[in-house]
Coordinates of C-alpha atoms and ligand atoms in Angstrom, one line a residue:
Chain A
M34 CA 24.4 -12.6 27.1
S35 CA 26.6 -11.3 24.4
G36 CA 25.9 -7.5 22.8
T37 CA 27.2 -5.9 25.6
E38 CA 30.1 -4.2 23.8
R39 CA 27.8 -3.0 21.5
Q40 CA 26.6 0.5 22.1
T41 CA 23.1 0.4 23.1
K42 CA 22.0 4.1 23.4
Y43 CA 20.4 6.0 20.0
D44 CA 19.2 8.6 19.0
V45 CA 16.3 7.2 17.2
I46 CA 15.3 3.6 16.9
V47 CA 13.2 2.9 13.7
V48 CA 11.3 -0.1 14.4
G49 CA 10.5 -2.0 11.0
G50 CA 12.3 -1.6 7.6
G51 CA 9.8 -1.0 5.1
P52 CA 9.3 2.0 3.0
A53 CA 8.1 3.7 5.9
G54 CA 10.9 2.8 8.3
L55 CA 13.6 3.6 5.4
A56 CA 12.4 7.1 5.1
A57 CA 12.0 8.0 8.5
A58 CA 15.3 6.7 9.3
L59 CA 16.9 8.7 6.3
E60 CA 15.4 11.8 7.5
A61 CA 15.8 11.5 11.1
K62 CA 19.8 11.0 10.0
E63 CA 19.5 13.9 8.1
T64 CA 17.9 16.4 10.6
G65 CA 20.7 16.0 12.6
A66 CA 20.3 12.5 14.6
E67 CA 23.5 11.2 15.4
K68 CA 23.2 7.6 15.9
V69 CA 20.0 6.4 14.4
L70 CA 19.2 2.2 13.8
I71 CA 16.4 0.3 12.1
L72 CA 15.3 -2.8 13.4
E73 CA 14.0 -5.4 10.7
R74 CA 12.8 -8.9 11.5
N75 CA 13.0 -10.2 8.0
H76 CA 16.3 -10.7 6.2
E77 CA 16.6 -7.9 4.0
L78 CA 14.7 -4.5 4.1
G79 CA 12.0 -3.1 1.9
G80 CA 8.9 -4.9 3.7
I81 CA 6.0 -5.6 1.3
L82 CA 7.5 -4.0 -1.3
N83 CA 9.9 -6.8 -2.3
Q84 CA 7.1 -9.1 -3.3
C85 CA 5.2 -6.0 -5.2
I86 CA 6.9 -6.8 -8.2
H87 CA 4.2 -4.8 -10.5
N88 CA 4.9 -1.2 -11.3
G89 CA 3.0 1.6 -10.3
F90 CA 5.0 3.0 -7.2
G91 CA 6.5 6.4 -7.0
L92 CA 5.1 8.6 -9.4
H93 CA 4.6 11.5 -7.3
H94 CA 8.2 11.0 -5.6
F95 CA 10.3 10.0 -8.3
K96 CA 8.2 11.2 -11.0
E97 CA 8.6 7.5 -12.6
E98 CA 7.2 4.6 -12.7
L99 CA 8.9 1.6 -10.6
T100 CA 8.0 -1.4 -9.3
G101 CA 8.0 -2.0 -5.7
P102 CA 11.7 -3.8 -5.4
E103 CA 13.0 -0.6 -7.5
Y104 CA 11.4 1.8 -5.0
A105 CA 12.7 0.3 -2.0
G106 CA 15.8 0.0 -3.5
R107 CA 16.1 3.9 -4.0
F108 CA 16.1 3.8 -0.4
I109 CA 18.4 1.0 0.4
S110 CA 21.2 2.5 -1.5
R111 CA 21.3 5.4 0.2
L112 CA 21.9 3.7 3.6
P113 CA 25.6 2.4 2.8
G114 CA 27.8 5.6 3.8
S115 CA 24.9 7.1 5.8
G116 CA 26.1 6.2 9.5
I117 CA 22.5 4.7 9.5
E118 CA 22.7 1.1 11.7
V119 CA 21.0 -1.6 10.6
M120 CA 20.0 -4.6 12.5
A121 CA 18.1 -7.4 9.9
D122 CA 16.9 -10.3 10.9
T123 CA 16.0 -8.7 14.2
M124 CA 12.6 -8.8 16.3
V125 CA 11.2 -6.3 18.4
L126 CA 9.6 -7.8 21.1
E127 CA 8.3 -4.9 23.1
I128 CA 8.8 -1.1 24.0
T129 CA 8.2 0.5 26.5
P130 CA 7.2 4.4 27.5
D131 CA 10.5 5.2 28.8
K132 CA 11.6 4.2 25.0
T133 CA 13.7 0.9 25.9
V134 CA 13.6 -1.3 23.0
H135 CA 13.6 -5.2 23.6
A136 CA 15.0 -6.8 20.6
M137 CA 16.2 -10.4 19.7
N138 CA 18.2 -12.1 16.9
S139 CA 20.5 -15.0 16.5
R140 CA 23.5 -13.2 16.5
D141 CA 23.5 -10.7 19.5
G142 CA 20.5 -12.5 21.2
Y143 CA 18.0 -10.8 23.4
M144 CA 19.2 -6.9 23.8
Q145 CA 17.7 -4.1 25.5
L146 CA 18.2 -0.9 23.6
T147 CA 17.3 2.5 24.5
A148 CA 16.4 5.9 22.4
S149 CA 15.6 9.3 22.7
A150 CA 12.9 8.9 20.2
I151 CA 11.6 6.1 18.7
V152 CA 9.7 5.6 15.5
L153 CA 7.0 2.8 14.7
T154 CA 6.7 1.3 11.2
M155 CA 5.3 -2.2 11.4
G156 CA 3.2 -2.0 8.6
C157 CA 0.1 -4.3 8.2
R158 CA -1.0 -7.6 8.0
E159 CA -4.2 -9.2 6.0
R160 CA -7.6 -9.7 7.3
T161 CA -8.5 -13.4 7.1
R162 CA -11.3 -12.7 9.2
G163 CA -13.5 -13.1 5.7
A164 CA -12.5 -16.7 5.6
I165 CA -13.7 -17.4 9.2
A166 CA -17.3 -16.2 8.6
I167 CA -17.4 -18.3 4.7
P168 CA -19.4 -21.7 5.8
G169 CA -18.4 -25.1 4.2
D170 CA -15.3 -27.4 4.5
R171 CA -11.7 -26.0 5.4
P172 CA -9.7 -27.6 2.5
A173 CA -6.4 -27.0 1.2
G174 CA -6.1 -23.8 -1.3
I175 CA -7.5 -21.2 0.4
F176 CA -4.8 -18.5 0.8
T177 CA -4.5 -14.6 1.8
A178 CA -3.7 -12.8 -1.6
G179 CA -0.4 -11.2 0.2
A180 CA 0.6 -15.0 1.3
A181 CA 0.0 -15.9 -2.6
Q182 CA 2.0 -13.1 -4.0
L183 CA 5.0 -13.6 -1.5
Y184 CA 4.7 -17.7 -2.7
V185 CA 4.5 -16.9 -6.4
N186 CA 7.0 -13.8 -6.8
V187 CA 9.7 -14.5 -3.9
E188 CA 9.5 -18.4 -4.0
G189 CA 8.6 -19.0 -7.3
Y190 CA 6.0 -21.4 -6.0
M191 CA 2.4 -21.6 -8.0
V192 CA -0.4 -22.0 -5.5
G193 CA -3.1 -23.0 -8.0
R194 CA -4.9 -23.4 -11.8
R195 CA -8.2 -22.3 -11.1
V196 CA -8.4 -19.9 -8.9
L197 CA -11.4 -17.5 -7.4
I198 CA -10.9 -14.4 -5.8
L199 CA -12.8 -12.7 -2.8
G200 CA -12.6 -9.2 -2.1
S201 CA -11.5 -6.6 -4.8
G202 CA -8.9 -4.5 -2.7
D203 CA -5.4 -3.8 -5.0
I204 CA -3.8 -7.5 -3.9
G205 CA -6.6 -9.3 -5.3
L206 CA -6.7 -7.3 -8.5
I207 CA -2.8 -7.3 -8.6
M208 CA -2.9 -11.1 -8.1
A209 CA -5.5 -11.7 -10.7
R210 CA -3.7 -10.6 -13.3
R211 CA -0.1 -12.4 -12.0
M212 CA -1.7 -15.5 -11.7
T213 CA -3.4 -15.2 -15.0
L214 CA 0.1 -14.4 -16.7
E215 CA 1.5 -17.3 -14.5
G216 CA -0.9 -19.8 -16.8
A217 CA -3.5 -19.8 -14.2
K218 CA -7.2 -19.2 -14.9
V219 CA -8.6 -16.7 -12.8
L220 CA -12.9 -17.2 -13.0
G221 CA -13.4 -13.8 -11.1
C222 CA -13.2 -11.7 -8.6
V223 CA -16.5 -11.2 -6.2
E224 CA -17.1 -8.1 -4.0
L225 CA -19.4 -7.4 -1.3
M226 CA -19.8 -3.9 -1.9
P227 CA -21.2 -2.2 -5.0
Y228 CA -18.0 -0.8 -5.7
S229 CA -14.7 -2.1 -5.8
N230 CA -11.9 -1.0 -3.0
G231 CA -9.1 -1.5 -5.3
L232 CA -8.0 1.4 -7.8
N233 CA -9.5 1.9 -11.2
R234 CA -6.4 1.5 -13.1
N235 CA -6.1 -1.9 -11.3
I236 CA -9.7 -2.9 -12.7
V237 CA -8.8 -1.7 -15.9
Q238 CA -5.1 -3.3 -16.5
C239 CA -5.7 -6.5 -14.2
L240 CA -9.1 -7.7 -14.5
N241 CA -10.7 -5.9 -17.9
D242 CA -7.5 -6.8 -19.4
Y243 CA -7.7 -10.5 -19.0
N244 CA -11.7 -10.6 -19.5
I245 CA -11.8 -11.8 -15.3
P246 CA -15.4 -10.8 -14.7
L247 CA -15.9 -8.7 -11.4
Y248 CA -19.0 -9.5 -9.2
L249 CA -19.7 -6.6 -7.2
S250 CA -22.4 -7.2 -4.8
H251 CA -21.5 -11.0 -4.5
T252 CA -20.5 -13.4 -2.0
I253 CA -18.5 -16.7 -1.4
T254 CA -21.6 -18.8 0.2
N255 CA -20.1 -21.9 0.4
I256 CA -16.5 -23.9 -0.3
Q257 CA -16.5 -27.7 -0.7
G258 CA -13.5 -29.8 -1.0
D259 CA -12.1 -33.2 0.6
K260 CA -8.7 -32.5 1.0
R261 CA -8.5 -29.1 -1.8
V262 CA -10.5 -26.7 -2.8
E263 CA -12.9 -28.4 -5.5
K264 CA -16.0 -26.2 -5.7
V265 CA -16.8 -22.6 -4.6
T266 CA -20.5 -21.2 -4.5
V267 CA -21.2 -17.3 -5.1
S268 CA -24.6 -15.8 -4.1
K269 CA -25.6 -12.2 -5.1
V270 CA -26.5 -10.3 -1.5
D271 CA -29.1 -7.3 -1.2
E272 CA -28.5 -3.6 0.4
N273 CA -27.7 -5.4 3.6
R274 CA -25.2 -7.6 2.2
R275 CA -27.5 -10.8 3.5
P276 CA -26.9 -13.4 0.2
I277 CA -30.1 -13.6 -1.8
P278 CA -31.5 -17.2 -2.1
G279 CA -32.0 -18.6 -5.8
T280 CA -28.6 -16.5 -6.9
E281 CA -26.1 -18.8 -6.4
M282 CA -23.7 -19.8 -8.9
E283 CA -21.1 -22.8 -8.7
F284 CA -17.7 -22.3 -9.6
E285 CA -15.0 -25.3 -10.6
C286 CA -11.9 -24.3 -8.9
D287 CA -8.5 -25.5 -6.9
T288 CA -7.6 -21.7 -5.0
V289 CA -9.7 -19.0 -3.2
L290 CA -7.4 -16.0 -2.6
L291 CA -8.8 -13.8 0.1
S292 CA -8.2 -9.9 -0.4
V293 CA -10.4 -8.7 2.3
G294 CA -8.4 -5.8 4.0
L295 CA -5.4 -5.1 5.8
I296 CA -4.9 -4.5 9.7
P297 CA -2.3 -2.3 11.0
E298 CA 0.1 -4.4 13.3
N299 CA 0.2 -2.4 16.4
E300 CA 0.7 -5.2 19.1
L301 CA 3.8 -3.4 20.0
S302 CA 1.9 -0.2 20.2
R303 CA -0.9 -1.3 22.4
Q304 CA 1.6 -3.3 25.0
A305 CA 3.3 0.3 25.2
G306 CA 0.3 1.9 26.0
I307 CA -0.3 3.8 23.1
R308 CA -3.3 5.5 22.6
M309 CA -5.3 3.6 19.7
D310 CA -8.2 5.0 17.2
R311 CA -10.7 2.7 16.9
R312 CA -11.3 3.8 13.4
T313 CA -7.9 3.2 11.9
N314 CA -6.7 0.6 14.0
G315 CA -3.7 2.7 14.5
P316 CA -1.9 4.9 17.1
E317 CA -3.6 8.4 17.3
V318 CA -1.0 10.8 15.9
Y319 CA -0.5 14.5 16.1
E320 CA 0.8 16.8 13.1
N321 CA 4.2 15.6 13.3
M322 CA 2.8 11.8 13.8
E323 CA 3.8 12.0 17.4
T324 CA 1.8 9.3 19.2
S325 CA 0.1 9.7 22.8
I326 CA 3.5 9.0 24.6
P327 CA 5.9 11.5 23.8
G328 CA 8.9 11.1 21.3
V329 CA 7.3 7.8 20.0
F330 CA 6.0 8.5 16.7
A331 CA 4.6 6.4 14.0
S332 CA 4.1 6.3 10.3
G333 CA 3.2 4.5 7.4
N334 CA 0.6 1.4 7.3
V335 CA 1.0 0.8 11.2
V336 CA -0.9 4.1 11.5
H337 CA -3.4 3.4 8.5
V338 CA -3.6 1.6 5.7
H339 CA -2.2 3.5 2.7
D340 CA -2.7 2.7 -1.2
L341 CA 0.0 4.9 -2.1
V342 CA 4.0 4.4 -1.3
D343 CA 4.5 8.0 -2.0
F344 CA 2.2 8.9 0.9
V345 CA 4.0 6.4 3.2
T346 CA 7.0 8.3 2.5
A347 CA 6.0 11.7 2.9
E348 CA 4.3 10.9 6.0
S349 CA 7.7 9.0 7.3
Q350 CA 10.0 12.0 6.3
R351 CA 7.4 13.9 8.6
A352 CA 8.1 11.1 11.5
G353 CA 12.0 11.2 10.8
K354 CA 12.6 14.7 11.1
A355 CA 10.1 15.1 14.2
A356 CA 11.8 12.0 16.0
A357 CA 15.3 14.1 15.4
L358 CA 14.0 17.1 16.7
F359 CA 12.9 15.3 19.7
A360 CA 16.1 13.9 20.3
L361 CA 18.0 16.9 19.9
H362 CA 15.9 19.6 21.6
G363 CA 13.4 17.5 23.6
E364 CA 9.7 17.4 24.3
T365 CA 7.4 19.8 22.6
P366 CA 6.1 22.2 25.1
P367 CA 2.2 21.7 26.2
G368 CA 0.0 24.2 24.2
E369 CA -3.2 24.5 22.6
E370 CA -4.7 21.5 21.0
I371 CA -7.1 21.1 18.1
L372 CA -9.2 17.9 18.0
V373 CA -10.1 16.8 14.0
E374 CA -13.7 15.5 14.3
N375 CA -15.1 13.2 11.7
G376 CA -18.5 14.9 9.9
A377 CA -20.9 13.5 7.4
C378 CA -19.4 10.5 4.7
V379 CA -15.9 10.7 6.6
N380 CA -14.3 7.4 7.9
Y381 CA -11.3 8.6 9.7
T382 CA -8.5 11.3 9.6
V383 CA -4.8 11.5 10.0
P384 CA -3.7 13.0 12.2
Q385 CA -6.7 13.1 14.6
K386 CA -4.9 16.0 16.7
I387 CA -3.2 19.2 15.7
R388 CA -0.7 21.4 17.8
P389 CA -1.1 24.4 15.8
E390 CA 2.2 26.0 17.4
N391 CA 3.7 23.1 15.7
V392 CA 2.4 23.8 12.1
G393 CA 4.5 25.7 9.6
K394 CA 3.1 27.1 6.8
F395 CA 0.3 24.3 6.4
V396 CA -0.9 21.4 7.7
E397 CA -2.1 18.1 5.4
I398 CA -5.3 16.1 6.7
F399 CA -5.7 12.5 5.2
F400 CA -9.0 10.9 5.3
R401 CA -11.0 8.1 3.8
V402 CA -14.8 8.5 2.8
N403 CA -17.4 5.8 3.4
F404 CA -19.4 5.1 -0.1
V405 CA -18.7 6.2 -3.7
Y406 CA -19.7 10.2 -4.3
R407 CA -19.7 12.0 -7.5
D408 CA -19.6 15.7 -7.1
V409 CA -18.9 16.9 -3.9
V410 CA -17.3 19.5 -1.8
I411 CA -15.1 18.8 1.4
R412 CA -16.0 21.0 4.2
V413 CA -13.5 21.8 6.9
T414 CA -15.8 23.6 9.3
S415 CA -15.6 24.7 13.5
G416 CA -18.7 25.6 15.0
E417 CA -20.8 27.0 12.5
E418 CA -18.3 28.8 10.5
V419 CA -17.0 27.0 7.6
L420 CA -12.8 27.7 7.3
A421 CA -12.7 25.8 3.9
S422 CA -14.2 23.7 1.0
Y423 CA -12.8 21.6 -1.5
K424 CA -14.4 20.6 -4.9
R425 CA -14.0 17.0 -6.0
E426 CA -15.7 15.2 -9.1
H427 CA -15.2 11.7 -7.6
M428 CA -14.7 10.2 -3.9
A429 CA -14.1 6.5 -3.0
P430 CA -13.4 4.7 0.4
G431 CA -10.4 3.0 -1.6
E432 CA -8.8 6.3 -2.9
M433 CA -7.2 8.0 0.2
E434 CA -8.1 12.0 0.0
K435 CA -5.6 14.5 1.2
I436 CA -6.5 18.3 1.9
V437 CA -4.2 21.1 2.7
L438 CA -4.9 23.3 5.3
P439 CA -3.3 26.8 6.2
K440 CA -2.0 27.6 9.5
A441 CA -4.1 30.7 9.3
L442 CA -7.1 28.7 9.3
L443 CA -6.3 26.5 12.4
E444 CA -6.3 29.9 14.2
K445 CA -10.0 30.3 13.6
A446 CA -11.1 26.9 15.6
R447 CA -13.4 27.6 18.0
D448 CA -13.1 25.2 21.2
G449 CA -10.2 23.0 20.2
K450 CA -12.1 21.4 17.3
I451 CA -12.3 21.2 13.6
R452 CA -14.7 19.0 11.7
V453 CA -14.1 17.4 7.7
S454 CA -17.3 16.5 6.1
V455 CA -18.4 15.8 2.4
E456 CA -21.2 17.0 1.2
K457 CA -23.2 17.1 -2.2
E458 CA -22.3 20.0 -4.2
A459 CA -25.9 21.3 -4.4
Q460 CA -26.1 22.0 -0.9
A461 CA -22.9 23.9 -0.9
E462 CA -22.5 28.0 -0.7
Chain B
M137 CA -16.5 8.1 -29.3
K138 CA -15.1 5.3 -26.6
E139 CA -15.2 5.5 -23.2
L140 CA -11.6 4.6 -21.3
I141 CA -9.9 5.0 -17.7
C142 CA -6.8 6.3 -18.0
I143 CA -4.3 4.0 -16.5
V144 CA -1.2 5.9 -16.4
C145 CA -1.5 7.4 -12.7
P146 CA -3.5 6.0 -9.9
K147 CA -5.9 9.2 -10.3
G148 CA -7.8 7.3 -12.9
C149 CA -9.1 9.6 -15.0
H150 CA -12.5 8.8 -17.0
L151 CA -11.5 9.6 -20.5
K152 CA -13.7 9.7 -23.9
V153 CA -11.5 9.2 -27.0
D154 CA -13.3 10.2 -30.4
E155 CA -12.2 7.6 -33.1
E156 CA -13.5 9.6 -35.8
N157 CA -11.7 12.9 -35.2
G158 CA -8.3 11.6 -34.9
Y159 CA -8.6 10.0 -31.4
A160 CA -9.1 13.3 -29.8
V161 CA -9.2 13.1 -26.0
T162 CA -11.2 14.8 -23.6
G163 CA -11.5 14.0 -19.6
N164 CA -7.8 13.7 -19.0
S165 CA -6.1 16.0 -16.3
C166 CA -2.9 15.9 -18.1
P167 CA -1.0 15.4 -21.5
R168 CA 0.0 11.8 -20.6
G169 CA -3.7 10.6 -20.5
A170 CA -4.2 12.1 -24.3
V171 CA -1.1 10.1 -25.2
Y172 CA -2.6 6.9 -23.2
G173 CA -6.0 7.3 -24.9
K174 CA -4.8 7.4 -28.6
K175 CA -2.6 4.3 -27.9
E176 CA -5.3 2.2 -26.2
L177 CA -7.2 2.1 -29.0
V178 CA -4.8 2.2 -31.8
N179 CA -1.9 -0.2 -30.6
P180 CA -2.6 -1.0 -26.7
T181 CA 0.8 -1.7 -24.6
R182 CA 1.7 -2.8 -21.3
V183 CA 5.2 -3.2 -19.2
L184 CA 5.5 -6.3 -18.4
T185 CA 6.5 -7.6 -14.6
S186 CA 7.6 -11.3 -13.8
T187 CA 10.7 -13.0 -12.0
V188 CA 13.2 -15.3 -13.3
K189 CA 15.2 -18.0 -11.2
V190 CA 18.2 -16.9 -10.2
T191 CA 21.1 -19.3 -9.1
G192 CA 23.5 -18.7 -6.1
G193 CA 21.9 -15.2 -4.9
T194 CA 20.4 -15.1 -1.7
L195 CA 16.9 -15.3 -3.1
K196 CA 15.4 -18.0 -5.6
R197 CA 13.9 -16.0 -8.3
V198 CA 14.7 -12.0 -9.2
S199 CA 11.9 -9.9 -10.2
V200 CA 12.4 -8.4 -13.7
K201 CA 10.4 -5.6 -16.0
T202 CA 10.5 -4.7 -19.7
D203 CA 12.4 -1.0 -19.5
G204 CA 9.4 -0.2 -21.9
D205 CA 5.9 -0.9 -23.2
I206 CA 5.4 -4.2 -25.4
P207 CA 2.0 -4.7 -27.5
K208 CA -0.9 -6.3 -25.1
S209 CA -0.7 -9.0 -27.6
Q210 CA 3.2 -10.2 -26.7
L211 CA 2.0 -10.4 -23.0
F212 CA 1.5 -14.0 -23.1
P213 CA 4.6 -15.4 -25.4
A214 CA 6.9 -13.0 -23.5
M215 CA 5.7 -14.8 -20.3
E216 CA 6.8 -18.1 -22.1
A217 CA 10.1 -16.9 -23.2
L218 CA 10.9 -16.0 -19.3
E219 CA 10.6 -19.7 -18.2
N220 CA 13.7 -20.6 -19.4
V221 CA 16.1 -17.5 -18.5
E222 CA 18.1 -18.3 -15.8
M223 CA 20.7 -15.6 -13.8
K224 CA 23.6 -15.9 -11.9
A225 CA 24.0 -14.1 -8.8
P226 CA 25.2 -11.0 -7.7
V227 CA 22.4 -9.4 -10.1
S228 CA 21.7 -5.8 -9.0
I229 CA 18.9 -3.4 -10.0
G230 CA 18.7 -2.4 -13.8
D231 CA 21.2 -5.1 -14.8
V232 CA 20.0 -5.9 -18.8
V233 CA 18.9 -9.7 -18.6
L234 CA 17.8 -9.8 -22.0
E235 CA 18.6 -7.2 -24.7
N236 CA 16.0 -6.2 -27.4
F237 CA 13.6 -8.8 -25.6
L238 CA 11.7 -11.1 -28.3
G239 CA 13.0 -8.5 -30.8
L240 CA 10.4 -5.7 -29.2
G241 CA 13.2 -3.2 -29.1
V242 CA 12.9 -3.2 -25.0
N243 CA 15.7 -4.5 -23.1
L244 CA 14.5 -7.3 -19.8
V245 CA 16.1 -5.7 -16.8
A246 CA 16.5 -7.0 -12.9
T247 CA 14.4 -4.7 -10.9
K248 CA 15.9 -6.2 -7.5
T249 CA 19.0 -6.9 -6.3
V250 CA 20.3 -10.2 -5.2
P251 CA 23.9 -10.5 -3.4
L252 CA 25.8 -13.6 -3.6
R253 CA 24.7 -16.7 -0.8
E254 CA 27.4 -17.0 1.5
E255 CA 28.3 -20.4 2.1
Ligands
LIG520 C1 0.0 -6.1 -2.3 C2 0.2 -4.7 -2.4 C3 0.1 -3.5 -3.7 C4 0.5 -2.5 -3.3 N1 0.6 -1.6 -4.8 C5 0.6 -0.3 -4.6 C6 0.8 0.5 -6.0 O1 0.7 -0.4 -7.1 N2 1.2 1.8 -5.7 C7 1.5 2.2 -4.6 O2 2.3 3.4 -4.8 N3 1.7 1.3 -3.7 C8 1.3 0.6 -3.5 N4 0.9 -0.4 -2.1 C9 0.9 0.3 -1.0 C10 2.2 0.4 -0.2 O3 3.3 -0.4 -0.8 C11 2.0 0.5 1.1 O4 1.5 1.1 1.6 C12 3.9 0.5 1.7 O5 4.5 -0.3 1.4 C13 3.5 0.4 3.3 O6 5.0 0.7 3.8 P1 5.2 0.1 5.4 O7 6.8 0.7 5.6 O8 4.7 1.3 6.0 O9 5.1 -1.3 5.6 P2 5.4 -2.7 5.3 O10 6.4 -2.3 3.9 O11 4.7 -3.7 5.4 O12 6.8 -2.8 6.1 C14 6.8 -3.1 7.6 C15 7.8 -3.6 7.9 O13 8.4 -3.5 9.4 C16 8.7 -4.8 9.9 N5 8.6 -5.3 10.9 C17 6.9 -5.6 11.5 N6 6.9 -5.8 12.5 C18 8.3 -6.0 13.4 C19 8.7 -6.0 14.6 N7 8.1 -6.5 15.3 N8 10.2 -6.6 14.4 C20 11.1 -5.8 13.4 N9 10.4 -5.3 12.3 C21 9.0 -5.6 12.1 C22 8.1 -5.7 8.7 O14 9.0 -7.2 8.6 C23 8.3 -5.1 7.6 O15 9.2 -5.2 6.9 C24 0.9 -1.7 -2.2 C25 0.4 -2.8 -1.1 C26 0.0 -3.9 -1.1 C27 0.4 -4.7 0.4
LIG521 S1 -5.0 11.7 -17.5 FE1 -2.9 12.3 -16.6 S2 -3.9 12.6 -14.3 FE2 -5.1 11.6 -15.3 S3 -5.1 9.5 -14.6 FE3 -3.8 9.5 -16.9 S4 -2.0 10.3 -16.3 FE4 -3.2 10.6 -14.2

């Protein structure tokens, strides 16, 4: 085995070199961690941003609108001279609770690296389950929207000419526009739910701009084709999401793109025995993004699916800083823990647990609601007491929500629990 | 009165634009929404992002954008113009691919760094 002369002990090892990994590594270094390493399985850093060539990134963080590769470039350009080591084309195979990282590449072969702290930033992958549930033939021409994005934007290869899109998540919407500009005819975007999961701005500038119809409360009920997709049947669904007979529409097309959601990529986390949250499909985390294994942190899409990369960056800076502090000063002493519970209308929260001693002036809580709501109030309660209320005009599952809790409020928590819920404004006060 | 969704930032404010009153905008949470609301009715524009061919680099395509908005009606002509554009690696973010693109007063710039391919 080669690589014996390579230094194998690091302060902080970051697994994954997307925006989350880049921000975590840079922050860890700035906080004082000496030896920081990024491991990335792809040949280049930047993660999913490399294929997101559209603009709309960075309005919060950089106060300007960047494309995905430009956003990643802002961080990648800070690496040379920073002292951060990068190993690209390197696949992480396993991490263990004693913080050994097993990795492999064609240059060094199999490696065992040890770290004082680890940050997991593996991102997420696309759901394909929607495809399995669709009746009909299994011809060629069915892609996930992200795979199509990679083919078109990175390889420069058109995946089809007449396209139907299933699911109205942002990737599907972005691809509707992209395929149209590249000369394809996009016949429609079919969404099972009565609302879109994508950002409003993407409905406007990706569908409406090109007169692409959005079929809400509809689904694909049949795909026909011999070798390649030829015809797709779309039906309206009832309130239980069951197709309504007699509402069938037929579309002649050669391509179906699936944009039916993303799932955090957590094989490594599960193997390591990190406690997972069934609601997010990501690790449970504390206020500083630490997982159930002390010294192992996680941030970005591997924890919960983000729509805005700026939130990924902010969360990852928190993780990187905490990882460096762990490497420098060791474990957080055990203390009080507050569990954050989901109340009405709330699907999940991140963090799931808060250690008040670790909180500076305030703690940020991210969450998603389970439906579209207007004129509501977000309530943070403990027992019978309302600790804080925040008004919102509009909330939707496709838009991640953030509230900021001052530390003083955490001290009022009873029985180590607080609850986040959403109520109609009329009921409040 | 026309109702629009502002696309300037992810917040997506619901705007009302009064065409009869100098395109006065209401419903915007920030001044950029007022600018957008008027422009969207008078002369709608968009930033175009796409890719062009690159030779000799570690990648086959390099992503590009117009460094300002162009009229919506020019999006398809612009896409056509990109078909024959070819760059040579190395390319850096911000490199000008085409100056005064189609005479629209904006430049087409690279949005990705593509290093030379090592043989
Ligand atoms: C199509 C699309 C459009 C989007 N549009 C916008 C937008 O307009 N505006 C906006 O603000 N946000 C947008 N987002 C959201 C934002 O880009 C993502 O939330 C963000 O990129 C997630 O960053 P990440 O680092 O967590 O994950 P990723 O970018 O996925 O990075 C994870 C990295 O980890 C690596 N990795 C995984 N497993 C291993 C392993 N075992 N070993 C080594 N490396 C590994 C992967 O190769 C990858 O490079 C969009 C996202 C998508 C998918
Ligand atoms: S009005 Fe301002 S805050 Fe609202 S969507 Fe437009 S840019 Fe964003």
